[in-house]
Coordinates of C-alpha atoms in Angstrom, one line a residue:
Chain U
M1 CA -9.2 37.1 21.8
A2 CA -7.2 37.6 18.6
L3 CA -6.5 34.2 17.2
P4 CA -3.6 33.4 14.9
T5 CA -4.7 32.3 11.4
H6 CA -1.7 30.0 10.9
I7 CA 0.3 28.3 13.7
G8 CA 3.5 26.3 13.3
F9 CA 4.3 23.4 15.7
I10 CA 7.7 22.0 16.5
P11 CA 7.1 18.8 18.5
D12 CA 10.6 18.4 20.0
G13 CA 11.8 16.3 22.8
N14 CA 10.6 12.8 21.9
R15 CA 14.1 11.2 22.4
R16 CA 14.8 12.9 25.7
W17 CA 11.3 11.9 26.9
A18 CA 12.0 8.2 26.0
V19 CA 15.5 8.2 27.6
N20 CA 14.1 9.7 30.8
R21 CA 11.7 6.7 31.0
G22 CA 14.5 4.2 30.4
M23 CA 13.5 3.5 26.8
G24 CA 15.6 3.7 23.7
K25 CA 15.7 7.1 21.9
Q26 CA 13.8 5.7 19.0
D27 CA 10.9 4.6 21.2
G28 CA 9.8 8.2 21.8
Y29 CA 8.4 9.0 18.4
A30 CA 5.4 6.6 18.7
F31 CA 4.3 8.5 21.8
G32 CA 4.2 11.7 19.8
I33 CA 1.3 10.6 17.5
E34 CA -1.6 10.7 19.9
P35 CA -0.6 14.2 21.2
G36 CA -0.5 15.3 17.6
L37 CA -4.0 14.2 17.0
Q38 CA -5.2 15.8 20.2
L39 CA -3.6 19.1 19.1
Y40 CA -5.1 18.8 15.6
E41 CA -8.6 18.3 17.1
Q42 CA -8.0 21.3 19.4
C43 CA -7.0 23.6 16.6
K44 CA -9.9 22.5 14.5
A45 CA -12.3 23.1 17.4
Y46 CA -10.9 26.6 17.9
G47 CA -11.3 27.5 14.2
I48 CA -7.6 27.8 13.4
Q49 CA -7.4 27.9 9.6
E50 CA -3.9 26.5 8.9
V51 CA -1.3 24.6 10.9
S52 CA 2.2 23.6 9.9
V53 CA 3.9 20.7 11.7
Y54 CA 7.5 19.7 11.7
G55 CA 7.7 16.0 10.9
F56 CA 11.4 15.3 10.1
T57 CA 14.1 17.0 8.2
Q58 CA 17.0 16.2 5.9
D59 CA 19.3 16.9 8.9
N60 CA 17.4 14.4 11.0
V61 CA 18.0 11.5 8.5
K62 CA 21.7 11.5 9.5
R63 CA 20.5 9.8 12.7
P64 CA 20.8 6.0 13.4
A65 CA 18.6 3.7 11.2
E66 CA 16.3 2.6 14.0
Q67 CA 15.5 6.3 14.8
K68 CA 15.0 7.1 11.2
H69 CA 12.6 4.2 10.8
A70 CA 10.7 5.1 13.9
F71 CA 10.1 8.8 13.1
S72 CA 9.3 8.0 9.5
Q73 CA 6.6 5.5 10.5
A74 CA 5.2 7.9 13.1
C75 CA 4.9 10.6 10.4
V76 CA 3.0 8.2 8.1
H77 CA 0.6 7.2 10.8
F78 CA 0.0 10.8 11.8
A79 CA -0.7 11.8 8.2
Q80 CA -3.0 8.9 7.5
E81 CA -5.0 9.6 10.7
V82 CA -5.5 13.4 10.2
M83 CA -6.5 12.6 6.6
R84 CA -9.1 10.1 7.9
R85 CA -10.4 12.7 10.3
G86 CA -10.8 15.3 7.5
C87 CA -8.3 18.0 6.6
A88 CA -6.6 19.6 3.6
L89 CA -3.2 17.9 3.8
L90 CA -0.1 19.0 2.1
V91 CA 3.2 17.2 2.7
V92 CA 6.2 19.5 2.1
G93 CA 9.6 17.9 1.6
D94 CA 12.0 16.4 -0.8
E95 CA 10.3 13.5 -2.5
D96 CA 13.3 12.8 -4.8
S97 CA 15.0 10.8 -2.0
E98 CA 14.6 7.3 -0.6
Q99 CA 14.0 9.0 2.8
F100 CA 10.7 10.2 1.7
P101 CA 7.9 7.7 2.7
A102 CA 6.2 6.4 -0.5
E103 CA 2.8 6.4 1.3
L104 CA 2.9 10.2 1.5
R105 CA 3.8 10.9 -2.1
P106 CA 0.2 11.7 -3.2
F107 CA 0.1 14.5 -0.6
R108 CA 2.8 16.5 -2.3
Q109 CA -0.2 18.1 -3.9
R110 CA -2.8 19.3 -1.3
Q111 CA -5.6 16.7 -0.9
G112 CA -8.9 17.0 1.0
S113 CA -10.8 19.9 2.5
G114 CA -11.1 21.5 5.9
I115 CA -8.4 22.9 8.1
K116 CA -5.1 23.2 6.2
V117 CA -2.4 20.9 7.5
N118 CA 1.1 21.4 6.1
F119 CA 3.3 18.5 7.2
L120 CA 7.0 18.8 6.8
V121 CA 8.5 15.4 5.9
N122 CA 12.1 15.1 4.7
Y123 CA 12.0 18.8 4.7
G124 CA 15.1 21.0 4.4
W125 CA 15.4 24.8 4.6
K126 CA 18.1 24.7 1.9
W127 CA 15.9 22.5 -0.3
D128 CA 13.0 24.9 0.2
L129 CA 15.0 28.1 -0.6
A130 CA 16.8 26.5 -3.5
G131 CA 13.4 26.6 -5.3
M132 CA 14.0 30.4 -5.7
R133 CA 16.6 29.6 -8.3
Q134 CA 13.7 28.3 -10.4
G135 CA 11.4 31.2 -9.4
D136 CA 9.9 30.6 -5.9
I137 CA 10.5 28.8 -2.7
R138 CA 9.3 25.1 -2.7
S139 CA 6.9 25.7 0.2
S140 CA 5.1 28.5 -1.6
D141 CA 1.7 26.9 -0.9
V142 CA 2.4 27.5 2.8
S143 CA 1.2 30.9 4.1
R144 CA 2.9 33.3 6.5
L145 CA 3.1 32.0 10.1
D146 CA 1.6 34.1 12.9
M147 CA 3.0 32.0 15.7
V148 CA 5.4 29.1 16.1
V149 CA 5.0 26.8 19.2
R150 CA 8.0 24.6 20.1
W151 CA 8.1 21.9 22.7
G152 CA 11.2 20.6 24.5
G153 CA 12.6 23.9 25.6
G154 CA 14.8 24.8 22.6
R155 CA 14.6 28.5 21.8
R156 CA 15.3 28.3 18.1
L157 CA 13.6 27.5 14.8
S158 CA 15.9 24.7 13.6
G159 CA 15.3 25.5 9.9
F160 CA 11.5 25.5 10.3
L161 CA 10.0 27.3 7.3
P162 CA 12.4 30.3 7.4
V163 CA 10.5 32.4 5.0
Q164 CA 7.1 31.9 6.6
S165 CA 8.5 32.4 10.1
V166 CA 10.0 35.8 9.5
Y167 CA 7.4 37.7 11.6
A168 CA 6.2 34.7 13.7
D169 CA 5.9 35.1 17.5
I170 CA 7.8 32.1 19.0
Y171 CA 6.4 30.4 22.1
V172 CA 8.4 27.8 23.8
V173 CA 7.0 25.0 26.0
D174 CA 9.7 23.4 28.2
D175 CA 7.8 20.1 28.5
Y176 CA 8.8 17.4 26.0
W177 CA 6.4 16.8 23.2
P178 CA 4.9 13.5 24.3
D179 CA 3.9 15.3 27.5
F180 CA 1.6 17.6 25.4
K181 CA -1.4 19.0 27.3
P182 CA -4.2 21.1 25.7
E183 CA -3.2 23.8 28.3
H184 CA 0.0 24.4 26.3
L185 CA -1.9 25.6 23.3
D186 CA -4.3 27.6 25.5
Q187 CA -1.4 29.3 27.1
A188 CA 0.3 30.0 23.8
L189 CA -2.9 31.5 22.4
E190 CA -3.4 33.7 25.4
W191 CA 0.2 34.9 25.2
F192 CA -0.2 35.5 21.4
S193 CA -3.2 37.7 22.0
R194 CA -1.1 40.0 24.1
Q195 CA 1.7 40.5 21.5
D196 CA 2.0 43.6 19.5
R197 CA 2.3 42.6 15.9
T198 CA 3.7 45.4 13.7
L199 CA 5.3 43.3 10.9
G200 CA 8.1 45.9 11.1
G201 CA 5.9 48.9 10.2
Chain G
M1 CA 32.3 28.4 28.9
A2 CA 31.4 27.7 25.2
L3 CA 31.3 31.1 23.5
P4 CA 29.3 31.8 20.4
T5 CA 31.4 32.7 17.3
H6 CA 28.8 34.9 15.8
I7 CA 26.0 36.8 17.7
G8 CA 23.1 38.7 16.2
F9 CA 21.6 41.7 18.1
I10 CA 18.1 43.1 17.7
P11 CA 18.1 46.4 19.6
D12 CA 14.3 46.9 19.9
G13 CA 12.3 49.1 22.2
N14 CA 13.8 52.6 21.5
R15 CA 10.4 54.1 20.8
R16 CA 8.6 52.6 23.7
W17 CA 11.5 53.7 26.0
A18 CA 11.1 57.3 24.7
V19 CA 7.3 57.4 25.1
N20 CA 7.7 56.0 28.7
R21 CA 9.9 59.0 29.5
G22 CA 7.5 61.5 27.9
M23 CA 9.6 62.0 24.8
G24 CA 8.5 61.7 21.2
K25 CA 9.0 58.2 19.6
Q26 CA 11.7 59.5 17.3
D27 CA 13.8 60.7 20.3
G28 CA 14.6 57.2 21.5
Y29 CA 17.0 56.2 18.7
A30 CA 19.8 58.6 19.8
F31 CA 19.8 56.9 23.2
G32 CA 20.6 53.6 21.5
I33 CA 24.0 54.6 20.2
E34 CA 26.0 54.6 23.4
P35 CA 24.6 51.2 24.5
G36 CA 25.6 49.9 21.0
L37 CA 29.2 51.1 21.5
Q38 CA 29.3 49.5 25.0
L39 CA 28.0 46.2 23.6
Y40 CA 30.6 46.4 20.8
E41 CA 33.4 46.9 23.3
Q42 CA 32.1 44.1 25.5
C43 CA 32.0 41.6 22.5
K44 CA 35.5 42.7 21.5
A45 CA 36.8 42.2 25.0
Y46 CA 35.3 38.7 25.2
G47 CA 36.8 37.7 21.9
I48 CA 33.6 37.3 19.9
Q49 CA 34.6 37.0 16.3
E50 CA 31.5 38.3 14.5
V51 CA 28.4 40.4 15.4
S52 CA 25.4 41.3 13.3
V53 CA 23.3 44.3 14.3
Y54 CA 19.9 45.2 13.2
G55 CA 19.9 48.9 12.1
F56 CA 16.8 49.5 10.2
T57 CA 14.7 47.7 7.6
Q58 CA 12.8 48.4 4.4
D59 CA 9.7 47.8 6.5
N60 CA 10.8 50.4 9.1
V61 CA 11.1 53.2 6.4
K62 CA 7.3 53.2 6.2
R63 CA 7.3 55.1 9.5
P64 CA 6.9 58.9 9.8
A65 CA 9.6 61.1 8.4
E66 CA 11.0 62.3 11.7
Q67 CA 11.4 58.7 12.9
K68 CA 13.1 57.7 9.7
H69 CA 15.5 60.7 9.9
A70 CA 16.3 59.8 13.6
F71 CA 17.1 56.1 13.1
S72 CA 19.0 56.8 9.9
Q73 CA 21.2 59.3 11.7
A74 CA 21.7 57.1 14.7
C75 CA 22.9 54.3 12.3
V76 CA 25.4 56.6 10.6
H77 CA 26.8 57.7 13.9
F78 CA 27.1 54.2 15.2
A79 CA 28.8 53.0 12.1
Q80 CA 31.3 55.8 12.0
E81 CA 32.2 55.4 15.7
V82 CA 32.7 51.6 15.6
M83 CA 34.9 52.1 12.5
R84 CA 36.9 54.7 14.3
R85 CA 37.4 52.2 17.2
G86 CA 38.6 49.5 14.8
C87 CA 36.6 46.7 13.3
A88 CA 35.9 45.0 9.9
L89 CA 32.6 46.7 9.0
L90 CA 30.2 45.5 6.4
V91 CA 26.9 47.3 5.8
V92 CA 24.2 45.0 4.5
G93 CA 21.2 46.5 2.9
D94 CA 19.6 47.9 -0.3
E95 CA 21.8 50.8 -1.5
D96 CA 19.7 51.3 -4.6
S97 CA 17.3 53.4 -2.6
E98 CA 17.2 57.0 -1.3
Q99 CA 16.6 55.5 2.2
F100 CA 20.2 54.2 2.2
P101 CA 22.5 56.7 3.9
A102 CA 25.1 57.9 1.4
E103 CA 27.8 58.0 4.2
L104 CA 27.5 54.2 4.5
R105 CA 27.9 53.4 0.8
P106 CA 31.6 52.6 1.0
F107 CA 30.9 49.9 3.6
R108 CA 28.8 47.8 1.2
Q109 CA 32.2 46.1 0.8
R110 CA 33.8 45.1 4.1
Q111 CA 36.4 47.7 5.3
G112 CA 38.9 47.6 8.1
S113 CA 40.2 44.7 10.2
G114 CA 39.4 43.3 13.6
I115 CA 36.0 42.0 14.9
K116 CA 33.6 41.5 12.1
V117 CA 30.6 43.9 12.4
N118 CA 27.7 43.3 10.0
F119 CA 25.3 46.2 10.2
L120 CA 21.9 45.9 8.6
V121 CA 20.9 49.2 7.1
N122 CA 17.8 49.5 4.9
Y123 CA 17.9 45.7 5.0
G124 CA 15.0 43.6 3.9
W125 CA 14.7 39.8 4.1
K126 CA 12.9 39.7 0.7
W127 CA 15.7 41.8 -0.8
D128 CA 18.3 39.5 0.8
L129 CA 16.7 36.2 -0.5
A130 CA 15.9 37.7 -3.9
G131 CA 19.7 37.5 -4.6
M132 CA 19.2 33.7 -4.9
R133 CA 17.6 34.3 -8.3
Q134 CA 21.1 35.6 -9.4
G135 CA 22.9 32.8 -7.6
D136 CA 23.1 33.5 -3.8
I137 CA 21.6 35.5 -1.0
R138 CA 22.7 39.1 -0.9
S139 CA 24.1 38.7 2.7
S140 CA 26.3 35.8 1.7
D141 CA 29.3 37.5 3.4
V142 CA 27.6 37.1 6.7
S143 CA 28.2 33.7 8.4
R144 CA 25.8 31.4 10.3
L145 CA 24.5 32.9 13.6
D146 CA 25.0 30.9 16.8
M147 CA 22.8 33.1 18.9
V148 CA 20.4 36.1 18.4
V149 CA 19.8 38.4 21.4
R150 CA 16.7 40.6 21.2
W151 CA 15.8 43.5 23.5
G152 CA 12.3 44.9 24.1
G153 CA 10.5 41.6 24.9
G154 CA 9.5 40.5 21.4
R155 CA 9.9 36.8 20.8
R156 CA 10.4 36.9 17.1
L157 CA 13.1 37.5 14.5
S158 CA 11.2 40.2 12.5
G159 CA 13.0 39.3 9.3
F160 CA 16.5 39.3 10.8
L161 CA 18.9 37.4 8.5
P162 CA 16.5 34.4 8.0
V163 CA 19.1 32.2 6.4
Q164 CA 21.8 32.8 9.0
S165 CA 19.3 32.4 11.8
V166 CA 18.0 29.0 11.0
Y167 CA 19.9 27.3 13.9
A168 CA 20.4 30.3 16.1
D169 CA 19.4 30.1 19.8
I170 CA 17.2 33.1 20.5
Y171 CA 17.6 35.0 23.8
V172 CA 15.1 37.7 24.7
V173 CA 15.7 40.6 27.1
D174 CA 12.5 42.2 28.3
D175 CA 14.2 45.6 28.9
Y176 CA 14.1 48.2 26.2
W177 CA 17.3 48.6 24.2
P178 CA 18.4 52.0 25.6
D179 CA 18.3 50.3 29.1
F180 CA 21.1 47.9 27.9
K181 CA 23.4 46.7 30.7
P182 CA 26.5 44.5 30.2
E183 CA 24.8 41.9 32.4
H184 CA 22.3 41.3 29.6
L185 CA 25.1 39.9 27.4
D186 CA 26.6 38.0 30.3
Q187 CA 23.3 36.3 31.0
A188 CA 22.8 35.6 27.3
L189 CA 26.2 34.0 27.1
E190 CA 25.7 32.0 30.2
W191 CA 22.4 30.7 28.9
F192 CA 23.9 29.9 25.5
S193 CA 26.6 27.8 27.1
R194 CA 23.9 25.6 28.6
Q195 CA 22.1 25.0 25.3
D196 CA 22.4 21.7 23.4
R197 CA 23.4 22.5 19.8
T198 CA 22.7 19.7 17.5
L199 CA 22.0 21.6 14.2
G200 CA 19.3 19.0 13.6
G201 CA 21.6 16.0 13.6

């Protein structure tokens, strides 16, 4: 089966998941960490070389303070735990902002070795592309994406790495992200292996 | 029903359609013109304000000469006919290349009035973004897309206006483009009206 080299993940639906269970919107994010670690282990076991994960964006920080605090904390915990388990971690996002968690500052340069994990934290597509005015996009250390998998049913990219996504096959899981199951990735990979990739040629 | 202001169309599958009918790959493009005119009339009748249509790309011109000739001719015919029917036509693509059809050169500036039609001809996402090095993307006269509809089953953007597509809802029709039916647009619009558009907020 033809495996993708680089997969992007958009773990959407945390707030809707929480509301469906009678919790506050902000309570959903904490339930997204363990699924993220499971998915990371699964990718590593399958020999995927690079993954990019949507943490939060410069659009997201317009949300209420308790949500902002919750998703920011969830991102810090996830990053620390994948680092502990061993990976080459790069955090991609605007660090010149108080929204950027101080704990993740060292990872604006890639640290560690193993599967490449690009984690988008306080990321913005405009911020990314604006780098071209100084020569290149700000996410230039992130390679072209073969596939993007999005949870939560939305059939859009929502500003996720627009340059790297130009040829990516987009697979949508209707389940909310905290309901992640390993079968989701298996189904996405099986689907991907059946796509005809021409890159426009 | 909430209508999109601006819809992008990726009319894919001409070659597969032709091969399925025992024709040469290059013969499919001519069968894509009439569906394009039908779709244009339908958008106009529904009051859609702006449409962007994928003609051909700088990747596509790597194809065999007879295919190149066929899709280039189909694009010229389509552009001339929508212009005759009345629209504000802008052709977006690299005109500093022999692949760019001379007949379309005047439309590198928007001409006419009515529904805005942005037609991507010898377009390249790299060419588009490279404009930022001089200040702005080269497709800066094209507004943000609300929805992208793609025929031919591919679940990807294939370099289609990456900046304008960042928040677009992507609707895929499995039928090949020459098999276009007005119901495809109706189903896409109905689906679009049920999407929750947050623009990341």
